[in-house]
Amino acid sequence: MIRLVVVDDEPMVCAHLRVILGAADDVEVVAEAQDGAEAVEAVVRHRPDLVLMDLRMPGVDGLAATERICALPDPPPVVVLTTFDTDAHVLAALRAGAAGFLLKTTAPHDLVELVRVAAAGHTVLSPAATARLVAASSAGRRRDEGARARLRALSERDLEVLTCLGRGLSNADIARELFLSEATVKSYVSRMLVKIDCRNRTQAGVLAHEAGLVDGAGLVDGPG
């Protein structure tokens, strides 16, 4: 059972999401929150498997709440679910630690499947968010010197693994591509996140794009 916390300042949106997600046999909405501060409290209280987070809310907004949740011990993945998909919104959410970025126009069936994918530890991005990320890279973020500087402590193998994360590959995919065991890949990823000061593999993937390690590939792990 995937246990969810839904965060949105519109009660009707929360109710709608509860109906959509609750229709799945393997998904349960365990709590709702109307602002970021309530979201953090709900996560601490209920220890969910996943958080669906709106961005614009009164008081503590979605970005701040995402950062606070990701700073908790053993935090759940946070997937932003919003109506805003500008470059700034997408990149800010991923840099805050979000494990995904989806739009509220996502079809109900796709949303349920993407919740399953995100709860399994994969990155989920809407097509629009993917386009924003790739466009931002094409506009010059690939040569961000600050991003490249953060990679100087990485070994050649670390860089190979990081490039795979930037392409949206799972640990199993990386293991097959680099001829490693999944356990070894998991160990590489864990140590590398510390070296490059990233909270999760999504942030690491964004850094890979900004440093120019990935060309023309998006951080996409969607249904199928």
mmCIF file of C-alpha atoms in Angstrom, residues 16-131:
data_model
loop_
_atom_site.group_PDB
_atom_site.id
_atom_site.type_symbol
_atom_site.label_atom_id
_atom_site.label_comp_id
_atom_site.label_asym_id
_atom_site.label_seq_id
_atom_site.Cartn_x
_atom_site.Cartn_y
_atom_site.Cartn_z
ATOM 1 C CA HIS A 16 -10.702 15.450 -6.050
ATOM 2 C CA LEU A 17 -7.266 13.896 -5.596
ATOM 3 C CA ARG A 18 -8.509 11.746 -2.720
ATOM 4 C CA VAL A 19 -11.236 10.331 -4.967
ATOM 5 C CA ILE A 20 -8.869 9.692 -7.902
ATOM 6 C CA LEU A 21 -6.074 8.144 -5.864
ATOM 7 C CA GLY A 22 -8.326 6.339 -3.418
ATOM 8 C CA ALA A 23 -9.891 4.425 -6.307
ATOM 9 C CA ALA A 24 -6.635 2.490 -6.704
ATOM 10 C CA ASP A 25 -6.351 -0.661 -4.590
ATOM 11 C CA ASP A 26 -2.734 0.049 -3.676
ATOM 12 C CA VAL A 27 -2.956 3.784 -2.833
ATOM 13 C CA GLU A 28 -4.227 5.422 0.363
ATOM 14 C CA VAL A 29 -4.404 9.153 1.153
ATOM 15 C CA VAL A 30 -3.524 9.250 4.844
ATOM 16 C CA ALA A 31 -3.582 13.030 5.307
ATOM 17 C CA GLU A 32 -4.276 16.371 3.633
ATOM 18 C CA ALA A 33 -2.605 19.723 4.291
ATOM 19 C CA GLN A 34 -3.519 23.241 3.175
ATOM 20 C CA ASP A 35 -0.109 24.874 3.486
ATOM 21 C CA GLY A 36 3.560 23.991 3.723
ATOM 22 C CA ALA A 37 3.797 24.066 7.509
ATOM 23 C CA GLU A 38 0.880 21.637 7.807
ATOM 24 C CA ALA A 39 2.550 19.451 5.173
ATOM 25 C CA VAL A 40 5.715 19.074 7.221
ATOM 26 C CA GLU A 41 3.684 18.255 10.331
ATOM 27 C CA ALA A 42 1.666 15.670 8.390
ATOM 28 C CA VAL A 43 4.829 13.993 7.114
ATOM 29 C CA VAL A 44 6.320 13.794 10.603
ATOM 30 C CA ARG A 45 3.060 12.440 12.031
ATOM 31 C CA HIS A 46 2.093 9.927 9.340
ATOM 32 C CA ARG A 47 5.432 8.933 7.747
ATOM 33 C CA PRO A 48 3.929 8.580 4.240
ATOM 34 C CA ASP A 49 5.548 6.915 1.264
ATOM 35 C CA LEU A 50 4.998 9.943 -0.976
ATOM 36 C CA VAL A 51 3.896 13.589 -0.849
ATOM 37 C CA LEU A 52 1.986 15.387 -3.617
ATOM 38 C CA MET A 53 2.824 19.076 -3.197
ATOM 39 C CA ASP A 54 1.230 22.208 -4.642
ATOM 40 C CA LEU A 55 3.569 25.175 -5.175
ATOM 41 C CA ARG A 56 1.625 28.355 -4.471
ATOM 42 C CA MET A 57 0.054 28.357 -1.021
ATOM 43 C CA PRO A 58 -0.383 30.961 1.722
ATOM 44 C CA GLY A 59 2.144 30.958 4.523
ATOM 45 C CA VAL A 60 4.851 28.382 3.817
ATOM 46 C CA ASP A 61 4.813 27.701 0.066
ATOM 47 C CA GLY A 62 5.483 24.415 -1.693
ATOM 48 C CA LEU A 63 9.157 25.059 -2.388
ATOM 49 C CA ALA A 64 9.955 25.843 1.237
ATOM 50 C CA ALA A 65 7.918 22.869 2.411
ATOM 51 C CA THR A 66 9.723 20.578 -0.025
ATOM 52 C CA GLU A 67 13.096 21.725 1.299
ATOM 53 C CA ARG A 68 11.973 21.156 4.899
ATOM 54 C CA ILE A 69 10.588 17.697 4.160
ATOM 55 C CA CYS A 70 13.693 16.650 2.231
ATOM 56 C CA ALA A 71 15.831 17.728 5.198
ATOM 57 C CA LEU A 72 13.998 15.314 7.533
ATOM 58 C CA PRO A 73 15.582 11.955 8.419
ATOM 59 C CA ASP A 74 14.595 9.351 5.804
ATOM 60 C CA PRO A 75 12.186 11.693 3.987
ATOM 61 C CA PRO A 76 9.532 10.489 1.563
ATOM 62 C CA PRO A 77 9.763 11.541 -2.096
ATOM 63 C CA VAL A 78 7.981 14.815 -2.827
ATOM 64 C CA VAL A 79 6.290 15.211 -6.214
ATOM 65 C CA VAL A 80 5.144 18.699 -7.146
ATOM 66 C CA LEU A 81 1.633 18.806 -8.623
ATOM 67 C CA THR A 82 0.849 22.279 -9.927
ATOM 68 C CA THR A 83 -0.604 24.412 -12.706
ATOM 69 C CA PHE A 84 2.661 26.337 -13.182
ATOM 70 C CA ASP A 85 5.337 24.947 -15.540
ATOM 71 C CA THR A 86 7.770 27.789 -16.263
ATOM 72 C CA ASP A 87 11.514 27.133 -16.344
ATOM 73 C CA ALA A 88 11.849 28.812 -12.966
ATOM 74 C CA HIS A 89 9.147 26.680 -11.336
ATOM 75 C CA VAL A 90 10.487 23.374 -12.681
ATOM 76 C CA LEU A 91 14.128 23.993 -11.836
ATOM 77 C CA ALA A 92 13.374 25.544 -8.442
ATOM 78 C CA ALA A 93 11.252 22.544 -7.449
ATOM 79 C CA LEU A 94 13.900 20.019 -8.489
ATOM 80 C CA ARG A 95 16.652 21.989 -6.790
ATOM 81 C CA ALA A 96 14.540 22.098 -3.613
ATOM 82 C CA GLY A 97 14.622 18.304 -3.613
ATOM 83 C CA ALA A 98 11.418 17.334 -5.419
ATOM 84 C CA ALA A 99 11.509 13.868 -6.948
ATOM 85 C CA GLY A 100 9.151 14.902 -9.717
ATOM 86 C CA PHE A 101 7.121 17.657 -11.322
ATOM 87 C CA LEU A 102 3.624 17.025 -12.676
ATOM 88 C CA LEU A 103 0.824 19.250 -13.897
ATOM 89 C CA LYS A 104 -2.725 19.187 -12.581
ATOM 90 C CA THR A 105 -3.863 18.520 -16.133
ATOM 91 C CA THR A 106 -2.371 15.010 -15.863
ATOM 92 C CA ALA A 107 -5.004 12.398 -16.689
ATOM 93 C CA PRO A 108 -6.327 10.549 -13.603
ATOM 94 C CA HIS A 109 -5.142 7.125 -14.803
ATOM 95 C CA ASP A 110 -1.674 8.505 -15.577
ATOM 96 C CA LEU A 111 -1.505 10.241 -12.200
ATOM 97 C CA VAL A 112 -2.131 6.985 -10.342
ATOM 98 C CA GLU A 113 0.539 5.204 -12.377
ATOM 99 C CA LEU A 114 3.024 8.041 -11.877
ATOM 100 C CA VAL A 115 2.402 7.918 -8.120
ATOM 101 C CA ARG A 116 3.392 4.251 -8.220
ATOM 102 C CA VAL A 117 6.517 5.069 -10.227
ATOM 103 C CA ALA A 118 7.549 7.883 -7.863
ATOM 104 C CA ALA A 119 6.899 5.782 -4.761
ATOM 105 C CA ALA A 120 9.241 3.167 -6.211
ATOM 106 C CA GLY A 121 12.029 5.746 -6.174
ATOM 107 C CA HIS A 122 12.004 6.965 -9.778
ATOM 108 C CA THR A 123 11.883 10.480 -11.166
ATOM 109 C CA VAL A 124 8.598 11.550 -12.755
ATOM 110 C CA LEU A 125 8.316 14.594 -14.979
ATOM 111 C CA SER A 126 5.455 15.775 -17.126
ATOM 112 C CA PRO A 127 6.320 16.237 -20.825
ATOM 113 C CA ALA A 128 6.097 20.003 -20.341
ATOM 114 C CA ALA A 129 8.515 19.901 -17.417
ATOM 115 C CA THR A 130 10.915 17.735 -19.399
ATOM 116 C CA ALA A 131 10.836 20.217 -22.264
#
